[in-house]
Amino acid sequence: MGAVVVDDGPSGIKAPDGGWGWAILFGCFVITGFSYAFPKAVSVFFKELNREFGVGYSDTAWISSILLAMLYGTGPLCSVCVNRFGCRPVMLVGGLFASLGMIMASFCTNIIQLYLTAGVITGLGLALNFQPSLIMLNRYFDKRRPLANGLSAAGSPVFLCALSPLGQILQHEYGWRGGFLILGGMLLNCCVCGALMRPLEPPKKSEVTKEIVEKKTKKKLLDFSVFKDTGFVIYTVAASIMVLGLFVPPVFVVSYAKDLKYEDTKAAFLLSILGFIDIFARPTCGVIAGLKQVRPRCVYLFSFAMFFNGFTDLMGSMADDYAGLVVFCIFFGISYGMVGALQFEVLMAIVGTQKFSSAIGLVLLAEAMAVLVGPPSAGKILDATNRYMFVFITAGVEVTVSALVLALGNFCCIKKKSEEPQTKEEAAEREELNKMEDKPPEDAKVDSIEVEHFLKDEPERNGEVVTNPETCV
């Protein structure tokens, strides 16, 4: 790895939109899959953990809750680490943490130890991988960024469909301890993905360009100036409200089907339908968001996705048979996939590359509070009413309100951003860089006489292939 490179995405570097970016996209796909699917896949082992430690379902459910809380709540810490050390070192350390947590969990003797190992340590490791991978994706893609975000977001449903059956097989064959040990080994693949995150380097043009880049790379470890951006504040408020209800239906839809007296296998199949639709909805939405007519209005497409999701929840509350729940899962999968594909794409568009590493950390911290409040509050509503209809109505109202906050906030409070840089420093910097690009460096001026002399002295090297015995086949 050599010296630590702070891959801060300095100005003057054009996003490749391909090339090594596809390797970055693959790594982000794997990391997103592990980060979002792992907390749900671990729930397969809960019954055996209940028997092993003599605890209830609410006690073991805290493992998944702590995993999600660490993934969202450590956002500012991840931002500081990325801005200080760079994405690649942070992801390599995060992969080791994620793996170490599950390996240590396989030797636990009580539930508290599981909270610390499988919950805190593994959750911190996944967080240290998830956020830097999104930052690198933002730096490697510009024109194709909506498509890249959609493809990477598809890792969540793909890994969920793969890890849940795998967890059941591991539990049956090796028990929960052996299963945790093998899953810990699988999480070492996060280190492989981290190794793929090669930082972008500025082009070697001139000393002046290098000085400009160096000035730009000197930044705060956590940039709170993003709160001066009205668009960012509106996005953060809307996203926090949305998360209150977004994850509630997938948690309760299986129990809803069981409450309607359907078999466990038929009830569990609803999640498979939702996940299958989600896999195709995310890349498709990424393609749509990348269209020339749509991309400038991507915020409103995201708002529509949120409204569509909330409206689906409200309609799903009226389902009273299995066919109704199947229709609900199909439309929820489409809307859920749209939200998943657009949420970080919109944030990237609002704050830009330079402030994205700080912005995503602060947004995830705000969402962490809502993630911890949302499902438990829905459970209390269910306990009080004993009707799933009110749970789905509450979730639908919350997501719909968030859509209205985002759409109306942007329409009423945000003026169209001009294409010119926002600050005098950025304007001067861009003008200086343009001069450097237009004006060839003095070193590049070569006297025509010298060229002619060189060609006369060494004609054998001009246009001939040099034969080297070491490279010949």
Coordinates of C-alpha atoms in Angstrom, one line a residue:
M1 CA 0.0 0.0 0.0
G2 CA 3.0 2.3 0.6
A3 CA 2.4 5.7 2.1
V4 CA -1.0 6.8 3.1
V5 CA -2.7 8.9 0.4
V6 CA -5.5 11.1 1.5
D7 CA -7.8 10.5 -1.4
D8 CA -9.7 13.7 -1.0
G9 CA -10.9 14.0 -4.5
P10 CA -9.1 17.3 -5.2
S11 CA -10.4 19.7 -7.8
G12 CA -8.9 19.4 -11.3
I13 CA -9.3 15.6 -11.4
K14 CA -11.9 14.4 -13.8
A15 CA -14.0 11.3 -12.8
P16 CA -13.0 8.4 -15.0
D17 CA -16.6 7.2 -15.4
G18 CA -15.3 3.7 -16.1
G19 CA -11.9 1.9 -16.3
W20 CA -10.9 1.1 -12.7
G21 CA -14.2 2.6 -11.6
W22 CA -15.9 -0.7 -12.5
A23 CA -13.7 -2.4 -9.9
I24 CA -14.7 0.3 -7.4
L25 CA -18.3 -0.4 -8.3
F26 CA -17.9 -4.1 -7.7
G27 CA -16.3 -3.4 -4.3
C28 CA -19.2 -1.0 -3.4
F29 CA -21.7 -3.7 -4.5
V30 CA -20.2 -6.2 -2.1
I31 CA -19.8 -3.8 0.8
T32 CA -23.4 -2.5 0.4
G33 CA -24.7 -6.1 0.4
F34 CA -22.8 -7.0 3.6
S35 CA -23.8 -3.8 5.4
Y36 CA -27.5 -3.9 4.8
A37 CA -28.1 -7.7 4.6
F38 CA -25.9 -8.9 7.4
P39 CA -28.1 -7.5 10.3
K40 CA -31.1 -9.3 8.8
A41 CA -29.2 -12.5 8.0
V42 CA -27.9 -12.9 11.6
S43 CA -31.6 -13.2 12.7
V44 CA -31.6 -16.7 11.3
F45 CA -29.6 -17.8 14.4
F46 CA -31.8 -16.2 17.0
K47 CA -33.9 -19.3 17.9
E48 CA -30.8 -21.3 18.7
L49 CA -29.3 -18.4 20.6
N50 CA -32.5 -18.2 22.7
R51 CA -32.1 -21.9 23.6
E52 CA -28.4 -21.6 24.3
F53 CA -28.6 -18.6 26.6
G54 CA -32.1 -18.9 27.9
V55 CA -33.2 -15.4 26.7
G56 CA -36.2 -14.0 24.8
Y57 CA -36.6 -12.8 21.3
S58 CA -36.4 -9.2 22.4
D59 CA -33.0 -9.8 23.9
T60 CA -31.5 -11.5 20.7
A61 CA -33.2 -8.8 18.5
W62 CA -30.8 -6.3 20.1
I63 CA -28.0 -7.8 18.1
S64 CA -29.5 -6.6 14.8
S65 CA -30.5 -3.3 16.4
I66 CA -26.9 -2.6 17.6
L67 CA -25.5 -3.6 14.2
L68 CA -27.8 -1.0 12.5
A69 CA -27.1 1.6 15.2
M70 CA -23.4 1.3 14.7
L71 CA -23.8 1.4 10.9
Y72 CA -25.7 4.7 11.1
G73 CA -24.5 6.2 14.3
T74 CA -20.8 6.1 13.7
G75 CA -21.1 8.2 10.5
P76 CA -19.2 11.3 11.8
L77 CA -16.4 9.0 13.1
C78 CA -16.1 7.4 9.7
S79 CA -16.0 10.9 8.1
V80 CA -13.1 12.0 10.3
C81 CA -11.2 8.8 9.6
V82 CA -11.6 9.1 5.9
N83 CA -10.6 12.7 5.8
R84 CA -7.6 12.0 8.0
F85 CA -6.3 8.7 6.6
G86 CA -8.1 8.1 3.2
C87 CA -10.7 5.5 2.1
R88 CA -8.5 2.5 1.5
P89 CA -6.7 2.2 4.9
V90 CA -10.0 2.8 6.7
M91 CA -11.8 0.0 4.8
L92 CA -8.9 -2.4 5.4
V93 CA -9.1 -1.8 9.1
G94 CA -12.9 -2.0 9.0
G95 CA -12.8 -5.4 7.2
L96 CA -10.6 -6.7 10.0
F97 CA -12.9 -5.4 12.7
A98 CA -16.0 -6.9 11.0
S99 CA -14.4 -10.3 10.7
L100 CA -12.8 -10.2 14.2
G101 CA -16.2 -9.4 15.8
M102 CA -18.0 -12.5 14.3
I103 CA -15.0 -14.8 15.1
M104 CA -15.0 -13.6 18.7
A105 CA -18.8 -14.0 18.8
S106 CA -18.4 -17.7 18.1
F107 CA -16.7 -18.1 21.5
C108 CA -19.2 -16.1 23.5
T109 CA -20.7 -17.5 26.7
N110 CA -23.5 -15.0 27.3
I111 CA -25.7 -12.6 25.4
I112 CA -23.9 -9.4 26.7
Q113 CA -20.7 -10.6 25.0
L114 CA -22.6 -11.1 21.8
Y115 CA -23.8 -7.5 22.0
L116 CA -20.2 -6.3 22.2
T117 CA -18.7 -8.6 19.6
A118 CA -21.3 -9.3 16.9
G119 CA -23.1 -6.0 17.6
V120 CA -20.5 -3.3 18.4
I121 CA -17.3 -4.6 16.8
T122 CA -18.8 -6.1 13.7
G123 CA -21.1 -3.1 13.3
L124 CA -18.2 -0.7 13.6
G125 CA -16.3 -2.7 11.0
L126 CA -19.2 -2.6 8.5
A127 CA -19.6 1.1 9.0
L128 CA -15.9 1.7 8.3
N129 CA -16.4 -0.1 5.0
F130 CA -19.8 1.2 3.9
Q131 CA -19.3 5.0 4.0
P132 CA -15.8 5.1 2.3
S133 CA -17.0 2.8 -0.5
L134 CA -19.8 5.3 -1.3
I135 CA -17.3 8.2 -1.2
M136 CA -15.0 6.4 -3.7
L137 CA -17.9 5.6 -6.0
N138 CA -18.8 9.3 -6.0
R139 CA -15.2 10.2 -7.0
Y140 CA -14.9 7.6 -9.8
F141 CA -18.3 8.3 -11.5
D142 CA -19.9 11.6 -12.6
K143 CA -21.9 11.2 -15.8
R144 CA -22.7 7.5 -15.0
R145 CA -23.1 8.1 -11.3
P146 CA -26.8 7.5 -11.1
L147 CA -26.4 4.1 -12.8
A148 CA -23.4 3.3 -10.6
N149 CA -25.4 4.1 -7.5
G150 CA -28.3 1.9 -8.7
L151 CA -26.0 -1.0 -9.4
S152 CA -24.2 -0.8 -6.1
A153 CA -27.5 -0.4 -4.1
A154 CA -28.6 -3.7 -5.7
G155 CA -26.1 -5.5 -3.5
S156 CA -28.5 -5.2 -0.6
P157 CA -31.3 -7.4 -1.9
V158 CA -28.9 -9.8 -3.7
F159 CA -26.9 -10.5 -0.6
L160 CA -30.1 -10.7 1.5
C161 CA -31.4 -13.4 -0.8
A162 CA -28.1 -15.3 -0.6
L163 CA -27.1 -14.8 3.1
S164 CA -30.4 -15.8 4.7
P165 CA -30.5 -19.4 3.1
L166 CA -26.8 -19.7 3.7
G167 CA -27.3 -18.9 7.3
Q168 CA -29.9 -21.6 7.7
I169 CA -27.6 -24.1 6.0
L170 CA -24.7 -23.1 8.3
Q171 CA -26.9 -23.3 11.4
H172 CA -28.1 -26.8 10.4
E173 CA -24.6 -28.1 9.6
Y174 CA -22.3 -26.4 12.1
G175 CA -24.5 -24.8 14.7
W176 CA -24.5 -21.1 15.5
R177 CA -20.9 -21.1 16.7
G178 CA -19.6 -22.7 13.5
G179 CA -21.9 -20.4 11.5
F180 CA -20.6 -17.3 13.1
L181 CA -17.0 -18.4 12.5
I182 CA -17.6 -19.0 8.8
L183 CA -19.4 -15.7 8.4
G184 CA -16.5 -14.0 10.1
G185 CA -14.2 -15.5 7.5
M186 CA -16.5 -14.3 4.7
L187 CA -16.4 -10.8 6.1
L188 CA -12.6 -10.7 5.3
N189 CA -13.7 -10.1 1.7
C190 CA -14.4 -6.5 2.9
C191 CA -10.5 -6.2 3.1
V192 CA -10.3 -7.3 -0.5
C193 CA -12.9 -4.7 -1.5
G194 CA -10.9 -2.1 0.5
A195 CA -7.8 -3.0 -1.4
L196 CA -9.6 -2.2 -4.7
M197 CA -10.2 1.5 -3.6
R198 CA -7.3 3.0 -5.4
P199 CA -7.2 6.8 -4.8
L200 CA -7.3 9.2 -7.7
E201 CA -4.2 11.2 -8.3
P202 CA -4.0 14.6 -10.0
P203 CA -2.5 14.8 -13.5
K204 CA 1.2 15.8 -13.6
K205 CA 0.9 19.1 -15.5
S206 CA 2.8 21.8 -13.7
E207 CA 4.0 23.0 -10.3
V208 CA 1.2 25.6 -10.2
T209 CA -1.5 23.0 -10.7
K210 CA 0.1 20.9 -7.9
E211 CA 0.0 23.9 -5.5
I212 CA -3.7 24.4 -6.3
V213 CA -4.5 20.8 -5.6
E214 CA -2.5 20.8 -2.4
K215 CA -4.4 23.9 -1.2
K216 CA -7.7 22.2 -2.0
T217 CA -6.8 19.0 -0.2
K218 CA -6.2 20.7 3.1
K219 CA -9.7 20.4 4.7
K220 CA -11.3 19.9 8.0
L221 CA -11.7 16.5 9.4
L222 CA -15.5 17.0 9.8
D223 CA -16.9 19.9 7.8
F224 CA -19.9 21.3 9.5
S225 CA -20.3 24.1 6.9
V226 CA -22.6 21.7 5.0
F227 CA -25.3 22.9 7.3
K228 CA -25.1 26.3 5.6
D229 CA -26.5 24.6 2.5
T230 CA -30.3 24.9 2.7
G231 CA -30.6 21.9 0.4
F232 CA -28.6 19.7 2.7
V233 CA -30.7 20.7 5.7
I234 CA -33.9 19.9 3.9
Y235 CA -32.5 16.6 2.7
T236 CA -31.4 15.6 6.3
V237 CA -34.8 16.5 7.8
A238 CA -36.7 14.6 5.1
A239 CA -34.4 11.6 5.3
S240 CA -34.8 11.4 9.1
I241 CA -38.6 11.4 8.9
M242 CA -38.5 8.9 6.1
V243 CA -36.4 6.4 8.0
L244 CA -39.0 6.4 10.8
G245 CA -41.4 4.4 8.6
L246 CA -39.3 3.1 5.7
F247 CA -38.1 -0.1 7.4
V248 CA -41.3 -0.9 9.3
P249 CA -43.3 -2.9 6.6
P250 CA -40.5 -5.4 5.8
V251 CA -40.2 -6.1 9.5
F252 CA -43.9 -6.7 10.1
V253 CA -45.2 -8.1 6.7
V254 CA -44.4 -11.7 7.6
S255 CA -46.1 -11.4 11.0
Y256 CA -49.0 -9.8 9.2
A257 CA -49.4 -12.8 7.0
K258 CA -49.2 -15.2 9.9
D259 CA -51.8 -13.2 11.8
L260 CA -54.1 -13.8 8.8
K261 CA -53.6 -17.6 9.4
Y262 CA -51.3 -18.3 6.5
E263 CA -48.5 -20.9 6.7
D264 CA -45.0 -19.9 7.8
T265 CA -43.5 -20.8 4.4
K266 CA -46.1 -18.7 2.5
A267 CA -45.6 -15.8 4.9
A268 CA -41.8 -15.9 4.5
F269 CA -42.2 -16.1 0.7
L270 CA -43.5 -12.5 0.8
L271 CA -40.0 -11.3 1.6
S272 CA -38.6 -13.2 -1.3
I273 CA -41.0 -11.5 -3.6
L274 CA -40.1 -8.1 -2.2
G275 CA -36.4 -8.8 -2.5
F276 CA -36.6 -10.2 -6.1
I277 CA -38.5 -7.0 -7.3
D278 CA -36.0 -4.8 -5.4
I279 CA -33.0 -6.4 -7.2
F280 CA -34.3 -5.1 -10.6
A281 CA -35.9 -1.9 -9.4
R282 CA -32.6 -0.3 -8.2
P283 CA -30.5 -0.6 -11.4
T284 CA -33.6 0.4 -13.5
C285 CA -34.1 3.5 -11.4
G286 CA -30.4 4.3 -11.7
V287 CA -30.7 4.2 -15.5
I288 CA -33.8 6.5 -15.4
A289 CA -32.1 9.0 -13.0
G290 CA -29.1 9.2 -15.4
L291 CA -31.3 10.5 -18.3
K292 CA -30.5 14.1 -19.4
Q293 CA -34.1 15.2 -18.8
V294 CA -34.3 13.6 -15.4
R295 CA -31.0 14.1 -13.8
P296 CA -31.3 17.9 -13.1
R297 CA -34.6 17.1 -11.4
C298 CA -33.3 14.0 -9.5
V299 CA -34.4 15.5 -6.1
Y300 CA -38.0 15.4 -7.3
L301 CA -37.7 11.9 -8.6
F302 CA -36.5 10.9 -5.1
S303 CA -39.4 12.7 -3.6
F304 CA -41.8 10.8 -5.9
A305 CA -40.2 7.5 -4.9
M306 CA -40.8 8.4 -1.2
F307 CA -44.4 9.4 -1.9
F308 CA -44.9 6.2 -3.9
N309 CA -43.5 4.2 -1.0
G310 CA -45.7 5.9 1.6
F311 CA -48.8 5.5 -0.6
T312 CA -48.0 1.8 -1.0
D313 CA -47.9 1.5 2.8
L314 CA -51.3 3.1 3.1
M315 CA -52.8 0.8 0.5
G316 CA -51.2 -2.2 2.1
S317 CA -52.9 -1.4 5.3
M318 CA -56.2 -2.5 3.6
A319 CA -54.9 -5.9 2.5
D320 CA -57.0 -8.7 4.1
D321 CA -55.8 -11.8 2.2
Y322 CA -52.6 -13.3 0.8
A323 CA -53.2 -12.0 -2.7
G324 CA -53.4 -8.4 -1.4
L325 CA -50.1 -8.8 0.5
V326 CA -48.4 -10.2 -2.6
V327 CA -49.6 -7.1 -4.6
F328 CA -48.4 -4.9 -1.7
C329 CA -44.9 -6.6 -1.7
I330 CA -44.5 -6.1 -5.5
F331 CA -45.3 -2.4 -5.4
F332 CA -43.3 -1.9 -2.1
G333 CA -40.3 -3.6 -3.7
I334 CA -40.4 -1.2 -6.7
S335 CA -40.7 1.9 -4.5
Y336 CA -38.2 0.6 -1.9
G337 CA -35.7 -0.1 -4.7
M338 CA -36.2 3.4 -6.1
V339 CA -35.5 5.0 -2.7
G340 CA -32.5 2.8 -2.2
A341 CA -31.0 3.8 -5.6
L342 CA -31.6 7.5 -5.2
Q343 CA -31.0 8.4 -1.6
F344 CA -27.2 8.8 -1.8
E345 CA -27.2 9.9 -5.5
V346 CA -29.3 12.9 -4.4
L347 CA -27.1 13.7 -1.5
M348 CA -24.0 13.6 -3.8
A349 CA -25.8 16.0 -6.2
I350 CA -26.6 18.4 -3.4
V351 CA -23.3 18.7 -1.6
G352 CA -20.8 17.8 -4.3
T353 CA -17.7 15.6 -4.1
Q354 CA -15.6 17.8 -1.8
K355 CA -18.1 17.8 1.1
F356 CA -19.7 14.4 0.6
S357 CA -17.5 12.6 3.0
S358 CA -18.6 14.9 5.9
A359 CA -22.2 15.2 4.7
I360 CA -22.9 11.5 4.6
G361 CA -21.5 11.0 8.1
L362 CA -23.8 13.7 9.5
V363 CA -26.8 12.4 7.6
L364 CA -26.3 8.8 8.8
L365 CA -26.0 10.1 12.4
A366 CA -29.4 11.9 12.1
E367 CA -30.9 8.8 10.6
A368 CA -29.5 6.5 13.4
M369 CA -31.8 8.1 15.9
A370 CA -34.8 7.5 13.6
V371 CA -33.8 3.9 12.9
L372 CA -33.7 3.1 16.6
V373 CA -37.1 4.8 17.2
G374 CA -39.1 3.6 14.1
P375 CA -39.6 -0.2 14.5
P376 CA -40.0 -0.2 18.3
S377 CA -42.6 2.6 18.2
A378 CA -44.5 0.5 15.5
G379 CA -44.3 -2.5 17.8
K380 CA -45.9 -0.4 20.6
I381 CA -48.7 0.6 18.3
L382 CA -49.3 -3.0 17.5
D383 CA -49.3 -4.0 21.2
A384 CA -51.8 -1.2 21.9
T385 CA -54.2 -1.9 19.0
N386 CA -53.5 -5.5 18.0
R387 CA -54.1 -4.5 14.4
Y388 CA -51.4 -4.3 11.7
M389 CA -53.5 -1.8 9.8
F390 CA -52.5 1.0 12.1
V391 CA -48.8 0.1 11.9
F392 CA -48.8 0.3 8.1
I393 CA -50.9 3.6 8.2
T394 CA -48.4 5.2 10.6
A395 CA -45.4 4.1 8.4
G396 CA -47.2 5.4 5.3
V397 CA -47.9 8.8 6.8
E398 CA -44.3 9.2 8.0
V399 CA -42.8 8.4 4.6
T400 CA -45.4 10.5 2.7
V401 CA -44.7 13.5 5.0
S402 CA -41.0 13.2 4.3
A403 CA -41.7 13.2 0.5
L404 CA -43.7 16.5 0.9
V405 CA -41.0 18.1 3.0
L406 CA -38.3 17.3 0.4
A407 CA -40.4 18.4 -2.6
L408 CA -41.9 21.5 -1.1
G409 CA -38.7 22.5 0.6
N410 CA -36.7 22.4 -2.6
F411 CA -39.4 24.0 -4.7
C412 CA -40.0 26.9 -2.3
C413 CA -36.6 27.4 -0.6
I414 CA -33.9 26.4 -3.2
K415 CA -33.0 28.6 -6.1
K416 CA -31.5 27.1 -9.2
K417 CA -27.8 26.8 -8.8
S418 CA -25.8 28.5 -11.5
E419 CA -23.2 26.4 -13.3
E420 CA -20.5 28.8 -12.1
P421 CA -18.5 28.1 -8.9
Q422 CA -20.2 29.3 -5.7
T423 CA -17.2 31.1 -4.1
K424 CA -14.6 33.5 -5.4
E425 CA -11.8 31.0 -4.4
E426 CA -13.4 28.2 -6.5
A427 CA -13.8 30.6 -9.4
A428 CA -10.2 31.8 -9.3
E429 CA -9.0 28.2 -8.9
R430 CA -11.0 26.9 -11.8
E431 CA -9.8 29.8 -14.0
E432 CA -6.2 29.1 -13.1
L433 CA -6.6 25.4 -13.9
N434 CA -8.2 26.2 -17.3
K435 CA -5.2 28.4 -18.1
M436 CA -2.9 25.5 -17.2
E437 CA -4.9 23.2 -19.5
D438 CA -4.9 25.7 -22.4
K439 CA -1.3 26.9 -22.1
P440 CA 1.3 24.2 -22.8
P441 CA 4.1 24.1 -20.4
E442 CA 7.5 25.5 -21.5
D443 CA 9.1 22.0 -21.1
A444 CA 6.9 20.8 -23.9
K445 CA 8.4 23.3 -26.4
V446 CA 11.0 21.3 -28.3
D447 CA 13.1 22.9 -31.0
S448 CA 12.4 21.4 -34.4
I449 CA 16.1 21.3 -35.2
E450 CA 16.7 19.1 -32.2
V451 CA 13.9 16.7 -33.4
E452 CA 15.4 16.5 -36.8
H453 CA 18.9 15.9 -35.5
F454 CA 17.6 13.1 -33.2
L455 CA 15.8 11.4 -36.1
K456 CA 18.9 11.5 -38.2
D457 CA 21.2 10.2 -35.5
E458 CA 19.0 7.2 -34.5
P459 CA 17.0 6.1 -37.5
E460 CA 16.9 2.6 -36.4
R461 CA 14.7 3.5 -33.4
N462 CA 12.2 5.4 -35.5
G463 CA 9.1 3.3 -36.3
E464 CA 10.8 -0.1 -35.7
V465 CA 9.8 -2.6 -33.1
V466 CA 12.7 -3.3 -30.7
T467 CA 13.3 -7.0 -30.3
N468 CA 14.0 -8.2 -26.8
P469 CA 14.7 -11.9 -26.2
E470 CA 13.1 -11.7 -22.7
T471 CA 9.8 -10.5 -24.1
C472 CA 9.6 -12.5 -27.3
V473 CA 7.3 -15.6 -27.4

